[in-house]
């Protein structure tokens, strides 16, 4: 399927529009409560998430709100269960920062930093 570059009436087309605007995912390592973890920066996520497995490896983490609720992802259809909130402390490039993260069962990385972290 072809898609136009500048609107439906355009005669300029690409065979695969998703390849045209490809932006690589941003992965990096940081210390979370003094434990090195792989994180991903996700500008499409409003909130920061940590997996239960990653959270269990942290010695000094305390769950703030032990809640269970469903949240929807950016597509508006996909949902995931949130099991609570936790305050996390990060060290990146010798700079310490913190954020409150939502706890979920599984992620593709230990932690996803969302827009709440980016604009903080």
PDB file of C-alpha atoms in Angstrom:
ATOM      1  CA  UNK A   1       0.000   0.000   0.000  1.00  0.00           C
ATOM      2  CA  UNK A   2       1.271   3.444  -0.849  1.00  0.00           C
ATOM      3  CA  UNK A   3       0.813   6.591   1.201  1.00  0.00           C
ATOM      4  CA  UNK A   4       1.148  10.188   0.128  1.00  0.00           C
ATOM      5  CA  UNK A   5       3.769  12.454   1.629  1.00  0.00           C
ATOM      6  CA  UNK A   6       1.749  15.632   1.898  1.00  0.00           C
ATOM      7  CA  UNK A   7      -1.910  14.645   1.883  1.00  0.00           C
ATOM      8  CA  UNK A   8      -4.456  12.506   0.110  1.00  0.00           C
ATOM      9  CA  UNK A   9      -4.304  14.466  -3.159  1.00  0.00           C
ATOM     10  CA  UNK A  10      -0.525  14.297  -3.476  1.00  0.00           C
ATOM     11  CA  UNK A  11       1.152  12.564  -6.385  1.00  0.00           C
ATOM     12  CA  UNK A  12       4.366  12.029  -4.395  1.00  0.00           C
ATOM     13  CA  UNK A  13       4.156   8.672  -2.626  1.00  0.00           C
ATOM     14  CA  UNK A  14       6.213   6.266  -0.542  1.00  0.00           C
ATOM     15  CA  UNK A  15       5.735   2.509  -0.623  1.00  0.00           C
ATOM     16  CA  UNK A  16       6.109   2.274   3.173  1.00  0.00           C
ATOM     17  CA  UNK A  17       5.470   5.543   5.034  1.00  0.00           C
ATOM     18  CA  UNK A  18       6.524   4.130   8.408  1.00  0.00           C
ATOM     19  CA  UNK A  19      10.083   3.728   7.117  1.00  0.00           C
ATOM     20  CA  UNK A  20      10.196   7.370   6.039  1.00  0.00           C
ATOM     21  CA  UNK A  21       9.896   8.781   9.555  1.00  0.00           C
ATOM     22  CA  UNK A  22      11.700   6.028  11.452  1.00  0.00           C
ATOM     23  CA  UNK A  23      12.999   7.197  14.817  1.00  0.00           C
ATOM     24  CA  UNK A  24      15.121   4.653  16.702  1.00  0.00           C
ATOM     25  CA  UNK A  25      14.164   3.687  20.219  1.00  0.00           C
ATOM     26  CA  UNK A  26      16.352   5.213  22.912  1.00  0.00           C
ATOM     27  CA  UNK A  27      17.802   2.658  25.345  1.00  0.00           C
ATOM     28  CA  UNK A  28      20.393   3.404  28.001  1.00  0.00           C
ATOM     29  CA  UNK A  29      21.699   2.133  31.315  1.00  0.00           C
ATOM     30  CA  UNK A  30      21.251   3.981  34.582  1.00  0.00           C
ATOM     31  CA  UNK A  31      21.405   3.237  38.276  1.00  0.00           C
ATOM     32  CA  UNK A  32      18.007   2.902  39.907  1.00  0.00           C
ATOM     33  CA  UNK A  33      18.362   2.804  43.698  1.00  0.00           C
ATOM     34  CA  UNK A  34      22.040   1.899  43.107  1.00  0.00           C
ATOM     35  CA  UNK A  35      21.203  -1.099  40.861  1.00  0.00           C
ATOM     36  CA  UNK A  36      22.184  -0.827  37.183  1.00  0.00           C
ATOM     37  CA  UNK A  37      19.209  -1.293  34.859  1.00  0.00           C
ATOM     38  CA  UNK A  38      18.317  -0.868  31.213  1.00  0.00           C
ATOM     39  CA  UNK A  39      15.824   1.928  30.624  1.00  0.00           C
ATOM     40  CA  UNK A  40      13.975   3.164  27.574  1.00  0.00           C
ATOM     41  CA  UNK A  41      12.966   6.746  26.880  1.00  0.00           C
ATOM     42  CA  UNK A  42       9.448   6.802  25.394  1.00  0.00           C
ATOM     43  CA  UNK A  43       8.055  10.145  24.249  1.00  0.00           C
ATOM     44  CA  UNK A  44       4.762   8.405  23.459  1.00  0.00           C
ATOM     45  CA  UNK A  45       4.206   7.417  27.096  1.00  0.00           C
ATOM     46  CA  UNK A  46       2.622   9.976  29.416  1.00  0.00           C
ATOM     47  CA  UNK A  47       3.847   8.194  32.538  1.00  0.00           C
ATOM     48  CA  UNK A  48       6.919   6.303  33.736  1.00  0.00           C
ATOM     49  CA  UNK A  49       6.611   2.540  34.271  1.00  0.00           C
ATOM     50  CA  UNK A  50       8.679  -0.112  36.059  1.00  0.00           C
ATOM     51  CA  UNK A  51       8.198  -3.870  35.824  1.00  0.00           C
ATOM     52  CA  UNK A  52       7.481  -5.910  38.938  1.00  0.00           C
ATOM     53  CA  UNK A  53      10.592  -8.001  38.262  1.00  0.00           C
ATOM     54  CA  UNK A  54      12.804  -4.899  38.173  1.00  0.00           C
ATOM     55  CA  UNK A  55      11.116  -3.505  41.269  1.00  0.00           C
ATOM     56  CA  UNK A  56      11.713  -6.758  43.159  1.00  0.00           C
ATOM     57  CA  UNK A  57      15.456  -6.440  42.497  1.00  0.00           C
ATOM     58  CA  UNK A  58      15.565  -3.050  44.241  1.00  0.00           C
ATOM     59  CA  UNK A  59      16.369  -3.287  47.928  1.00  0.00           C
ATOM     60  CA  UNK A  60      15.267   0.167  49.003  1.00  0.00           C
ATOM     61  CA  UNK A  61      11.996   0.653  47.162  1.00  0.00           C
ATOM     62  CA  UNK A  62       8.696   1.090  48.920  1.00  0.00           C
ATOM     63  CA  UNK A  63       5.347   0.944  47.156  1.00  0.00           C
ATOM     64  CA  UNK A  64       3.500   4.221  47.734  1.00  0.00           C
ATOM     65  CA  UNK A  65       0.010   3.302  46.556  1.00  0.00           C
ATOM     66  CA  UNK A  66      -0.889  -0.350  46.243  1.00  0.00           C
ATOM     67  CA  UNK A  67      -3.672   0.029  43.731  1.00  0.00           C
ATOM     68  CA  UNK A  68      -4.920  -2.116  40.910  1.00  0.00           C
ATOM     69  CA  UNK A  69      -6.306  -0.320  37.896  1.00  0.00           C
ATOM     70  CA  UNK A  70      -6.348  -0.578  34.140  1.00  0.00           C
ATOM     71  CA  UNK A  71      -4.644   2.113  32.050  1.00  0.00           C
ATOM     72  CA  UNK A  72      -4.858   2.567  28.296  1.00  0.00           C
ATOM     73  CA  UNK A  73      -1.886   3.048  26.007  1.00  0.00           C
ATOM     74  CA  UNK A  74      -1.574   5.764  23.365  1.00  0.00           C
ATOM     75  CA  UNK A  75      -3.584   3.845  20.761  1.00  0.00           C
ATOM     76  CA  UNK A  76      -6.663   4.136  22.996  1.00  0.00           C
ATOM     77  CA  UNK A  77      -7.441   0.411  22.749  1.00  0.00           C
ATOM     78  CA  UNK A  78      -4.569  -1.486  24.366  1.00  0.00           C
ATOM     79  CA  UNK A  79      -4.687  -1.641  28.153  1.00  0.00           C
ATOM     80  CA  UNK A  80      -2.325  -2.823  30.874  1.00  0.00           C
ATOM     81  CA  UNK A  81      -2.863  -3.416  34.573  1.00  0.00           C
ATOM     82  CA  UNK A  82      -1.129  -1.137  37.060  1.00  0.00           C
ATOM     83  CA  UNK A  83      -0.446  -2.634  40.485  1.00  0.00           C
ATOM     84  CA  UNK A  84       0.785   0.419  42.342  1.00  0.00           C
ATOM     85  CA  UNK A  85       3.118   3.402  42.393  1.00  0.00           C
ATOM     86  CA  UNK A  86       6.675   3.729  43.625  1.00  0.00           C
ATOM     87  CA  UNK A  87       9.144   6.594  43.963  1.00  0.00           C
ATOM     88  CA  UNK A  88      12.333   5.833  42.034  1.00  0.00           C
ATOM     89  CA  UNK A  89      15.736   7.463  42.289  1.00  0.00           C
ATOM     90  CA  UNK A  90      17.973   7.458  39.184  1.00  0.00           C
ATOM     91  CA  UNK A  91      21.635   8.258  38.674  1.00  0.00           C
ATOM     92  CA  UNK A  92      22.546   9.108  35.072  1.00  0.00           C
ATOM     93  CA  UNK A  93      25.868  10.741  34.205  1.00  0.00           C
ATOM     94  CA  UNK A  94      26.467  11.382  37.916  1.00  0.00           C
ATOM     95  CA  UNK A  95      23.199  13.327  38.207  1.00  0.00           C
ATOM     96  CA  UNK A  96      20.543  12.089  40.639  1.00  0.00           C
ATOM     97  CA  UNK A  97      16.879  12.546  39.733  1.00  0.00           C
ATOM     98  CA  UNK A  98      13.644  10.992  40.912  1.00  0.00           C
ATOM     99  CA  UNK A  99      10.172  10.192  39.589  1.00  0.00           C
ATOM    100  CA  UNK A 100       7.033   8.374  40.697  1.00  0.00           C
ATOM    101  CA  UNK A 101       6.504   5.317  38.478  1.00  0.00           C
ATOM    102  CA  UNK A 102       3.565   3.027  37.832  1.00  0.00           C
ATOM    103  CA  UNK A 103       4.207  -0.664  38.548  1.00  0.00           C
ATOM    104  CA  UNK A 104       3.233  -3.113  35.799  1.00  0.00           C
ATOM    105  CA  UNK A 105       3.765  -6.845  35.446  1.00  0.00           C
ATOM    106  CA  UNK A 106       5.995  -6.963  32.349  1.00  0.00           C
ATOM    107  CA  UNK A 107       7.886  -4.541  30.128  1.00  0.00           C
ATOM    108  CA  UNK A 108      10.348  -4.932  27.261  1.00  0.00           C
ATOM    109  CA  UNK A 109      12.947  -3.261  29.531  1.00  0.00           C
ATOM    110  CA  UNK A 110      13.236  -2.769  33.282  1.00  0.00           C
ATOM    111  CA  UNK A 111      11.821   0.743  33.197  1.00  0.00           C
ATOM    112  CA  UNK A 112      10.226   3.093  30.670  1.00  0.00           C
ATOM    113  CA  UNK A 113      10.729   6.801  31.237  1.00  0.00           C
ATOM    114  CA  UNK A 114       7.716   8.707  29.935  1.00  0.00           C
ATOM    115  CA  UNK A 115       6.912  12.349  29.314  1.00  0.00           C
ATOM    116  CA  UNK A 116       6.358  12.955  33.035  1.00  0.00           C
ATOM    117  CA  UNK A 117      10.100  12.357  33.484  1.00  0.00           C
ATOM    118  CA  UNK A 118      11.180  14.197  30.341  1.00  0.00           C
ATOM    119  CA  UNK A 119       9.378  17.462  31.194  1.00  0.00           C
ATOM    120  CA  UNK A 120      10.262  17.335  34.882  1.00  0.00           C
TER     121      UNK A 120
END
